[in-house]
Coordinates of C-alpha atoms in Angstrom, one line a residue:
M1 CA 38.3 117.7 164.6
D2 CA 36.8 116.1 161.6
K3 CA 37.9 112.8 160.1
N4 CA 39.8 114.3 157.2
T5 CA 41.9 116.5 159.5
E6 CA 42.8 113.5 161.7
E7 CA 43.9 111.4 158.6
L8 CA 46.1 114.4 157.4
I9 CA 47.8 114.6 160.8
V10 CA 48.5 110.9 160.8
E11 CA 49.9 111.0 157.3
L12 CA 52.2 113.9 158.3
R13 CA 53.5 112.0 161.3
K14 CA 54.3 109.0 159.1
K15 CA 56.2 111.3 156.7
D16 CA 58.1 113.0 159.5
K17 CA 59.2 109.6 160.8
R18 CA 60.4 108.6 157.4
I19 CA 62.3 111.8 157.1
A20 CA 64.0 111.1 160.4
E21 CA 64.8 107.6 159.4
L22 CA 66.3 108.9 156.1
E23 CA 68.4 111.5 157.8
A24 CA 69.7 108.8 160.2
R25 CA 70.7 106.6 157.3
L26 CA 72.4 109.5 155.5
Y27 CA 74.1 111.2 158.3
G28 CA 74.0 108.9 161.2
S29 CA 73.9 109.9 164.8
D30 CA 76.6 112.1 166.4
Q31 CA 78.3 108.9 167.6
H32 CA 78.2 107.5 164.1
L33 CA 79.6 110.8 162.7
E34 CA 82.5 110.6 165.1
E35 CA 83.2 106.9 164.2
R36 CA 83.2 107.8 160.5
F37 CA 85.6 110.7 161.2
H38 CA 87.9 108.4 163.1
K39 CA 87.9 105.8 160.3
L40 CA 88.6 108.5 157.8
I41 CA 91.7 110.0 159.4
D42 CA 92.9 106.7 160.9
H43 CA 94.3 105.6 157.5
V44 CA 95.9 108.9 156.5
E45 CA 99.6 108.0 156.3
M46 CA 101.2 111.4 156.0
V47 CA 99.4 113.2 158.9
S48 CA 99.6 112.1 162.5
V49 CA 96.3 112.9 164.4
Q50 CA 95.8 112.4 168.2
G51 CA 92.9 113.3 170.4
Y52 CA 93.1 114.3 174.0
D53 CA 90.4 114.9 176.7
R54 CA 90.4 117.7 179.2
D55 CA 92.9 115.8 181.4
R56 CA 95.2 115.4 178.4
K57 CA 94.6 111.6 178.2
V58 CA 94.7 110.0 174.7
V59 CA 91.2 109.2 173.3
F60 CA 92.4 108.8 169.7
W61 CA 95.6 107.7 168.1
N62 CA 95.8 107.1 164.3
M63 CA 98.1 104.8 162.5
A64 CA 100.3 107.7 161.3
S65 CA 100.9 108.5 165.0
E66 CA 101.9 104.9 165.7
K67 CA 104.5 105.2 162.9
L68 CA 105.7 108.7 163.9
Y69 CA 106.0 108.3 167.6
G70 CA 106.5 104.5 168.0
Y71 CA 103.6 103.9 170.4
S72 CA 100.9 101.5 169.3
R73 CA 97.3 102.6 169.8
Q74 CA 96.9 100.2 172.7
E75 CA 100.0 101.7 174.4
A76 CA 98.8 105.3 173.9
L77 CA 95.1 105.2 174.7
G78 CA 94.4 106.5 178.2
R79 CA 97.9 107.8 178.8
K80 CA 98.7 111.5 179.2
L81 CA 100.1 113.6 176.4
E82 CA 103.1 114.9 178.5
D83 CA 104.1 111.3 179.4
L84 CA 104.2 110.2 175.8
I85 CA 105.6 112.7 173.4
I86 CA 106.4 115.9 175.2
P87 CA 110.1 116.5 176.2
E88 CA 110.6 117.2 179.8
H89 CA 111.6 120.8 179.4
M90 CA 108.3 121.5 177.5
R91 CA 105.9 119.7 179.8
E92 CA 105.0 122.5 182.2
G93 CA 104.3 124.9 179.4
V94 CA 102.2 122.4 177.4
I95 CA 100.0 121.6 180.4
S96 CA 99.5 125.3 181.1
H97 CA 98.5 126.1 177.4
I98 CA 96.0 123.2 177.3
K99 CA 94.3 124.4 180.6
D100 CA 94.1 127.9 179.3
W101 CA 92.4 126.7 176.1
H102 CA 89.8 124.7 178.0
E103 CA 89.2 127.2 180.7
K104 CA 89.8 130.6 179.0
G105 CA 89.4 129.8 175.3
I106 CA 93.0 130.8 174.5
R107 CA 93.8 128.6 171.6
I108 CA 97.3 127.1 171.1
P109 CA 98.9 128.5 167.9
A110 CA 100.3 126.2 165.2
G111 CA 104.1 125.9 164.9
E112 CA 107.2 123.8 164.6
L113 CA 108.1 121.6 167.6
E114 CA 110.6 119.0 168.6
L115 CA 108.6 116.1 170.1
K116 CA 109.8 112.8 171.7
R117 CA 109.5 109.3 170.3
K118 CA 109.1 106.1 172.3
D119 CA 112.8 105.3 171.9
G120 CA 113.8 108.7 173.4
S121 CA 114.8 110.3 170.1
T122 CA 113.2 113.5 169.0
V123 CA 111.3 114.3 165.8
P124 CA 110.6 117.7 164.2
V125 CA 106.9 118.3 163.4
Y126 CA 104.6 121.0 162.4
S127 CA 101.7 120.8 164.8
A128 CA 98.3 122.4 164.5
H129 CA 95.5 122.0 167.1
V130 CA 91.6 121.9 167.0
M131 CA 89.1 121.8 169.9
Q132 CA 86.1 119.6 169.1
D133 CA 82.8 119.8 171.1
N134 CA 81.2 116.5 172.0
P135 CA 77.4 115.7 172.3
D136 CA 77.8 115.2 176.1
G137 CA 79.2 118.8 176.5
S138 CA 82.9 117.7 176.9
K139 CA 85.7 118.8 174.6
Y140 CA 88.5 116.9 172.9
M141 CA 91.7 118.6 171.6
Y142 CA 93.0 117.1 168.4
C143 CA 96.7 117.5 167.5
I144 CA 97.5 117.3 163.8
D145 CA 101.2 116.7 163.3
V146 CA 103.3 116.6 160.0
D147 CA 106.7 115.0 160.1
L148 CA 109.3 117.6 159.1
T149 CA 112.3 115.2 159.1
E150 CA 112.8 115.0 155.3
I151 CA 112.1 118.7 154.9
K152 CA 114.6 119.6 157.6
K153 CA 117.1 117.2 156.0
A154 CA 116.6 118.9 152.6
H155 CA 116.9 122.3 154.3
H156 CA 120.2 121.3 156.0
Q157 CA 121.4 120.0 152.6
L158 CA 120.6 123.3 151.0
I159 CA 122.4 125.2 153.7
K160 CA 125.4 123.0 153.4
A161 CA 125.3 123.4 149.6
K162 CA 125.1 127.1 150.0
E163 CA 128.0 127.2 152.4
Q164 CA 130.0 125.0 150.0
A165 CA 129.2 127.3 147.1
E166 CA 130.2 130.4 149.2
S167 CA 133.4 128.7 150.3
A168 CA 134.1 127.8 146.6
N169 CA 133.4 131.3 145.6
R170 CA 135.7 132.7 148.3
A171 CA 138.4 130.3 147.2
K172 CA 137.9 131.4 143.6
S173 CA 138.2 135.1 144.6
E174 CA 141.3 134.4 146.7
F175 CA 142.8 132.4 143.8
L176 CA 142.0 135.3 141.3
A177 CA 143.4 137.8 143.7
N178 CA 146.6 135.8 144.1
M179 CA 146.9 135.2 140.4
S180 CA 146.3 138.9 139.8
H181 CA 149.1 139.7 142.2
E182 CA 151.5 137.1 140.8
I183 CA 150.9 138.1 137.1
R184 CA 150.9 141.9 137.7
T185 CA 154.2 141.9 139.7
P186 CA 156.4 140.7 136.8
L187 CA 154.3 142.7 134.3
N188 CA 155.1 145.8 136.4
G189 CA 158.8 145.1 136.1
I190 CA 158.6 144.5 132.4
L191 CA 156.5 147.6 131.7
G192 CA 158.6 149.7 134.0
M193 CA 161.9 148.8 132.3
L194 CA 160.3 149.4 128.9
Q195 CA 159.2 152.8 130.0
L196 CA 162.7 153.5 131.3
L197 CA 164.1 152.4 128.0
K198 CA 161.9 154.8 126.1
S199 CA 163.5 157.7 128.1
T200 CA 166.9 156.8 126.6
P201 CA 168.1 157.9 123.1
L202 CA 166.5 155.7 120.5
N203 CA 166.2 155.6 116.8
I204 CA 162.8 155.3 115.1
E205 CA 163.0 151.5 114.7
Q206 CA 163.9 150.9 118.3
Q207 CA 161.1 153.2 119.5
E208 CA 158.6 151.2 117.4
Y209 CA 159.9 147.9 118.9
I210 CA 159.5 149.3 122.4
D211 CA 156.0 150.6 121.6
L212 CA 155.0 147.1 120.5
A213 CA 156.5 145.5 123.6
V214 CA 154.6 148.0 125.8
M215 CA 151.5 147.1 123.8
G216 CA 152.1 143.4 124.5
A217 CA 152.5 144.0 128.3
K218 CA 149.3 146.1 128.3
R219 CA 147.5 143.4 126.3
L220 CA 148.4 140.9 129.1
T221 CA 147.1 143.4 131.7
N222 CA 143.8 143.8 129.8
L223 CA 143.4 140.1 129.5
L224 CA 143.9 139.7 133.3
S225 CA 141.4 142.5 133.9
D226 CA 138.9 140.8 131.6
I227 CA 139.2 137.5 133.6
L228 CA 138.7 139.4 136.8
D229 CA 135.8 141.4 135.4
L230 CA 134.1 138.2 134.2
S231 CA 134.3 136.7 137.6
R232 CA 132.9 139.8 139.2
V233 CA 130.0 140.0 136.8
E234 CA 129.1 136.4 137.4
A235 CA 129.2 137.1 141.2
G236 CA 127.1 140.2 140.7
K237 CA 129.8 142.4 142.2
L238 CA 130.8 144.5 139.3
S239 CA 129.4 148.1 139.5
M240 CA 129.8 151.3 137.5
E241 CA 131.4 154.4 139.0
A242 CA 130.1 157.6 137.4
A243 CA 132.7 160.5 137.1
P244 CA 133.2 163.4 134.7
F245 CA 135.3 162.7 131.6
D246 CA 136.1 164.3 128.3
L247 CA 134.8 162.2 125.4
P248 CA 137.0 163.5 122.6
E249 CA 140.1 163.1 124.8
L250 CA 139.1 159.6 125.7
M251 CA 138.5 158.6 122.0
R252 CA 141.9 160.0 120.9
S253 CA 143.7 158.2 123.7
I254 CA 142.2 154.9 122.6
V255 CA 143.2 155.5 119.0
D256 CA 146.8 156.6 120.0
L257 CA 147.2 153.3 121.9
Y258 CA 146.9 151.3 118.7
R259 CA 148.8 153.6 116.3
P260 CA 152.0 151.4 116.4
V261 CA 150.0 148.4 115.3
I262 CA 148.2 150.4 112.6
R263 CA 151.5 151.5 111.2
Q264 CA 153.0 148.0 111.3
K265 CA 149.9 146.5 109.5
N266 CA 149.8 149.4 107.0
L267 CA 146.1 150.1 107.8
A268 CA 144.3 153.3 107.7
M269 CA 142.5 154.5 110.8
N270 CA 139.8 157.3 110.8
L271 CA 138.4 158.8 114.0
V272 CA 135.3 160.9 113.4
I273 CA 133.8 162.6 116.4
H274 CA 130.5 164.3 115.6
P275 CA 130.5 168.0 116.5
E276 CA 127.6 167.5 118.9
T277 CA 129.6 164.9 120.8
H278 CA 132.6 167.2 121.4
I279 CA 131.4 167.3 125.0
Q280 CA 132.1 166.3 128.5
L281 CA 130.1 163.5 130.0
K282 CA 129.5 161.9 133.4
G283 CA 129.8 158.1 133.5
D284 CA 132.3 155.3 133.9
G285 CA 134.9 156.5 131.4
A286 CA 137.3 153.7 132.4
R287 CA 134.7 151.0 131.5
L288 CA 133.8 152.8 128.3
Q289 CA 137.5 152.9 127.4
Q290 CA 137.8 149.2 128.2
V291 CA 134.9 148.3 125.9
L292 CA 136.1 150.4 123.0
T293 CA 139.7 149.2 123.4
N294 CA 138.4 145.6 123.2
I295 CA 136.3 146.2 120.1
L296 CA 139.1 148.2 118.4
G297 CA 141.6 145.5 119.2
N298 CA 139.3 142.9 117.6
A299 CA 138.9 145.1 114.5
M300 CA 142.7 145.3 114.1
K301 CA 143.2 141.6 114.9
F302 CA 140.9 140.5 112.1
T303 CA 141.8 143.2 109.5
D304 CA 144.9 142.6 107.4
S305 CA 144.3 145.3 104.8
G306 CA 142.0 148.3 104.3
K307 CA 140.8 150.6 107.1
I308 CA 139.2 150.9 110.5
D309 CA 136.7 153.7 111.2
I310 CA 135.7 154.8 114.7
E311 CA 132.8 157.3 114.9
T312 CA 130.5 158.9 117.4
Y313 CA 126.9 160.2 116.8
P314 CA 124.4 161.9 119.1
L315 CA 121.0 160.2 119.5
P316 CA 117.8 161.9 120.5
I317 CA 116.8 161.7 124.1
T318 CA 113.9 163.3 126.1
D319 CA 115.7 164.0 129.3
P320 CA 117.8 167.2 129.1
E321 CA 120.1 166.0 131.8
K322 CA 121.0 162.9 129.8
V323 CA 123.1 162.3 126.6
K324 CA 122.8 159.2 124.5
I325 CA 125.7 158.4 122.1
L326 CA 126.0 155.9 119.3
F327 CA 129.6 154.5 118.9
S328 CA 130.5 152.5 115.8
V329 CA 133.7 150.6 115.0
S330 CA 133.9 149.4 111.4
D331 CA 136.6 147.4 109.7
T332 CA 137.3 145.8 106.3
G333 CA 138.4 142.5 107.8
S334 CA 137.5 138.9 107.4
G335 CA 134.0 139.3 108.8
I336 CA 132.0 136.8 110.8
P337 CA 130.1 133.7 109.4
D338 CA 126.4 133.7 110.0
S339 CA 126.7 130.4 111.9
K340 CA 128.9 132.0 114.5
M341 CA 126.9 135.2 115.1
D342 CA 124.8 133.6 117.9
E343 CA 127.9 132.5 119.8
L344 CA 129.8 135.8 119.7
F345 CA 128.9 136.8 123.2
A346 CA 129.4 133.4 124.9
P347 CA 132.5 133.4 127.1
F348 CA 135.6 131.5 125.9
T349 CA 134.2 131.2 122.4
Q350 CA 136.0 132.2 119.2
C351 CA 135.1 132.0 115.5
S352 CA 138.2 130.0 114.7
E353 CA 139.2 127.0 116.8
G354 CA 141.9 124.4 117.0
L355 CA 145.7 124.6 116.9
N356 CA 145.8 126.4 113.5
R357 CA 143.6 129.3 114.4
P358 CA 145.0 132.4 112.9
H359 CA 144.3 134.8 115.7
Q360 CA 145.1 134.8 119.4
G361 CA 142.8 135.6 122.3
A362 CA 140.9 134.0 125.2
G363 CA 137.4 134.6 123.8
L364 CA 136.5 136.9 126.7
G365 CA 136.5 140.3 124.9
L366 CA 132.9 140.5 123.5
T367 CA 131.5 138.8 126.6
I368 CA 132.9 141.5 128.9
C369 CA 131.9 144.2 126.4
R370 CA 128.3 143.2 126.3
Q371 CA 128.1 142.9 130.1
L372 CA 129.8 146.2 130.7
V373 CA 127.5 148.0 128.1
Q374 CA 124.4 146.5 129.8
L375 CA 125.7 147.6 133.2
M376 CA 126.0 151.1 131.7
G377 CA 122.4 151.0 130.6
G378 CA 123.2 150.6 126.9
N379 CA 123.0 148.1 124.1
I380 CA 125.5 146.4 121.7
A381 CA 124.9 145.1 118.2
I382 CA 127.0 143.6 115.5
E383 CA 126.6 143.7 111.7
S384 CA 129.0 141.6 109.6
E385 CA 129.5 140.2 106.1
L386 CA 131.9 137.4 105.5
N387 CA 135.2 138.6 103.7
K388 CA 133.9 142.2 103.7
G389 CA 134.1 143.4 107.2
T390 CA 132.3 144.0 110.5
T391 CA 130.7 146.9 112.3
V392 CA 130.0 147.0 116.0
Y393 CA 127.5 149.5 117.4
L394 CA 127.2 150.7 121.0
C395 CA 124.3 152.8 122.2
I396 CA 125.1 154.1 125.7
P397 CA 123.4 156.8 127.8
F398 CA 125.4 159.2 130.0
E399 CA 124.7 162.1 132.3
R400 CA 125.4 165.7 131.4
P401 CA 127.4 167.2 134.3
P402 CA 127.1 170.9 135.3
Q403 CA 129.0 173.1 132.8
A404 CA 130.7 175.0 135.6
C405 CA 132.7 172.1 136.9
A406 CA 136.5 172.7 137.1
W407 CA 137.2 169.3 135.5
E408 CA 136.2 170.7 132.1
Q409 CA 139.6 172.3 131.9
K410 CA 142.0 170.3 129.8
E411 CA 144.3 168.1 131.9
T412 CA 148.0 168.6 131.2
M413 CA 150.6 166.0 131.9
P414 CA 152.7 166.9 135.0
Q415 CA 156.2 168.0 134.2
P416 CA 159.3 166.8 136.1
T417 CA 159.9 169.1 139.0
T418 CA 163.2 171.0 139.6
Q419 CA 162.8 170.7 143.4
K420 CA 164.2 167.6 145.0
F421 CA 161.6 165.7 147.1
K422 CA 162.6 162.8 149.2
V423 CA 160.6 159.6 148.6
L424 CA 160.8 156.3 150.4
L425 CA 160.0 153.4 148.0
V426 CA 159.1 150.2 149.9
E427 CA 159.1 147.2 147.5
D428 CA 160.4 143.7 147.9
E429 CA 160.5 142.7 144.2
A430 CA 163.9 143.8 142.8
I431 CA 162.9 144.6 139.2
S432 CA 159.8 146.6 140.3
R433 CA 161.9 148.4 142.9
L434 CA 164.6 149.4 140.3
S435 CA 162.2 150.5 137.7
A436 CA 160.0 152.6 140.0
A437 CA 163.0 154.2 141.7
R438 CA 164.5 155.2 138.4
Q439 CA 161.2 156.6 137.1
M440 CA 160.9 158.8 140.2
E441 CA 164.5 159.8 140.0
L442 CA 163.9 161.0 136.4
A443 CA 160.9 163.0 137.7
G444 CA 163.3 164.8 140.0
C445 CA 162.9 162.9 143.3
E446 CA 165.6 161.6 145.7
V447 CA 164.6 158.0 146.2
V448 CA 165.5 155.8 149.2
T449 CA 164.5 152.1 149.0
A450 CA 163.4 149.5 151.5
E451 CA 162.6 145.8 150.9
N452 CA 159.9 145.3 153.6
G453 CA 157.8 147.2 156.1
Q454 CA 160.3 146.6 159.0
Q455 CA 163.1 148.2 157.0
A456 CA 160.8 151.1 156.1
L457 CA 160.1 151.8 159.8
E458 CA 163.8 151.8 160.5
K459 CA 164.5 154.3 157.7
I460 CA 161.5 156.5 158.6
S461 CA 162.7 156.6 162.2
A462 CA 166.2 157.8 161.0
E463 CA 165.2 160.4 158.4
S464 CA 162.2 162.3 157.2
F465 CA 160.4 161.8 153.8
D466 CA 158.0 163.8 151.8
L467 CA 156.2 160.7 150.4
I468 CA 156.1 157.0 151.0
M469 CA 155.4 154.5 148.2
M470 CA 154.3 151.3 149.9
D471 CA 153.9 147.8 148.4
I472 CA 151.3 145.7 150.2
Q473 CA 152.5 142.0 150.1
M474 CA 156.1 141.8 151.5
P475 CA 158.0 139.5 153.8
V476 CA 158.8 140.3 157.4
M477 CA 156.2 143.1 157.6
D478 CA 153.5 143.8 155.0
G479 CA 152.5 147.2 153.8
L480 CA 149.2 147.4 155.8
S481 CA 151.0 146.6 159.1
A482 CA 153.8 149.1 158.3
T483 CA 151.2 151.8 157.5
A484 CA 149.4 151.1 160.8
A485 CA 152.7 151.4 162.6
I486 CA 153.5 154.7 160.9
R487 CA 150.1 156.2 161.7
N488 CA 150.3 155.0 165.3
G489 CA 153.6 156.9 165.7
D490 CA 155.9 153.9 165.9
A491 CA 158.3 155.6 163.5
G492 CA 158.1 159.0 165.2
E493 CA 155.5 161.7 165.5
I494 CA 156.8 163.7 162.5
A495 CA 156.2 160.7 160.1
Q496 CA 152.6 160.1 161.2
D497 CA 151.1 162.4 158.6
T498 CA 153.4 161.6 155.7
P499 CA 151.4 160.7 152.6
I500 CA 151.5 157.0 151.9
I501 CA 150.6 155.6 148.5
A502 CA 149.7 152.0 148.0
M503 CA 151.7 150.7 145.0
T504 CA 150.5 147.1 144.6
A505 CA 149.6 144.3 142.3
Y506 CA 146.4 143.8 144.2
A507 CA 143.8 145.2 141.8
M508 CA 140.6 143.4 142.8
K509 CA 137.4 145.4 143.4
G510 CA 137.4 146.7 146.9
D511 CA 141.2 146.7 147.3
R512 CA 141.5 150.4 147.0
D513 CA 138.9 151.0 149.7
K514 CA 140.6 148.5 152.0
F515 CA 143.9 150.3 151.6
L516 CA 142.5 153.7 152.2
A517 CA 140.6 152.5 155.3
A518 CA 144.0 151.2 156.6
G519 CA 145.4 154.7 156.6
M520 CA 146.9 155.1 153.1
D521 CA 146.3 158.2 151.1
D522 CA 146.1 156.9 147.6
Y523 CA 146.4 153.8 145.4
L524 CA 148.4 152.9 142.3
S525 CA 147.8 149.5 140.8
K526 CA 150.5 147.5 139.0
P527 CA 151.7 147.5 136.3
I528 CA 152.4 151.2 136.8
E529 CA 152.4 153.5 133.9
N530 CA 154.8 156.5 134.0
K531 CA 152.0 159.0 133.4
D532 CA 150.0 157.8 136.4
L533 CA 153.1 157.8 138.6
L534 CA 153.8 161.4 137.5
K535 CA 150.2 162.5 138.3
L536 CA 150.5 161.1 141.8
L537 CA 153.9 162.8 142.4
D538 CA 152.4 166.0 141.1
K539 CA 149.4 165.6 143.4
Y540 CA 151.3 165.0 146.6
L541 CA 154.6 166.8 146.0

């Protein structure tokens, strides 16, 4: 080896030594690395970290662990995991899992645990685990625990708030159901008596007065329905029910409803049904009628002179199974100020406010209209000019039902029968009982009355009936209990299959299904209109 080569080797060795010294300074030895790691995590306040050897003895215990579990570092070091923070019922399982990890490599999964503090109390933590190899070949298991106390507290508060909200919502629903019942019951008596009065000899002026009174009763019913509908929409429980209906017939029935007011206000009303909309449709005809009735009612309320036009137009659509129709209701009334246009669809909002407002109403009509139209898949828009009038546009899609359906035949009003059928009317409210009994007698029925379910069972046991009209809420025995007793044969086997019609002021969503599930055959909500009663009598008798 020559001199140059020897010098090169020496120089390389010097450089190698310097590199080693530099690496030692930068990275330190394994022992130094471990010390730095411990110093780093020792001052982490939010995360508790503990280290355990193969025998589960504590080799590391940071400050967060002291705070979380109550043991100082001096108290914890050298003691076994299960003697410090593991509840007694978990010890056997924890020891087994740690042995399996050391001996078989089966790691412990992370998860939520309830661990024990020094004072005996428990603390919820989310615990993760890491196995660390040491330079001497041993292994330490590090547990990384996060205190879940505040998170659990917030979670329980959310659950409590949710339960309170659900309880409040149930109380609200019960209140609305009770209010519906309490308001509809006297309305049923009022409307029933007015309808009976219409069947007596009247002059033109008296007939007009009764028509207006009937309209007032129906207006109260519609307002009640609007309040209930708004509540159901807010709760997300209002749904559409698609069924076949005749559009021209529906439009004419809406216009006929308001003819007495039109005559009284000396207004002109024009109904224009486009030839291409003289069709039958499949959709929620009752909701469409509710929307158009609301809009037409507004038009008449705000129009003191001139005219109101109601029109239908077909709109193009690509699906041959669908039909899209544009409805418009125009008036020559007071119009809407530009400053109020943005507030029109807000609930309980009206253009005029204060004690001297010229028009009545709860401010729910357009809110309900927009929500119902949206549920039907349509849109609503308003165009108005102050002191010149307003036009409301509705664009709503419908299905086109099969042309061969029997429902396309024109429905005719049932006529009073000449045959005497025997009907049991079970109703605790005297006025409703009198008006319903008289309406059925005028339709040709022999009517026997009972004031509660118990009386009904006694009468059914004594004589047979062709039909039972049953109120729901009654003293002594309610309608559902009476129906169950009849279906169980408590009033005799002959009466078990007698048709039972629920005739009730309960008109919330789902009431009909509940009554049918209880054994009733049909449902009639109060206030009862004579034409609906006649349809049911015709259907079952």
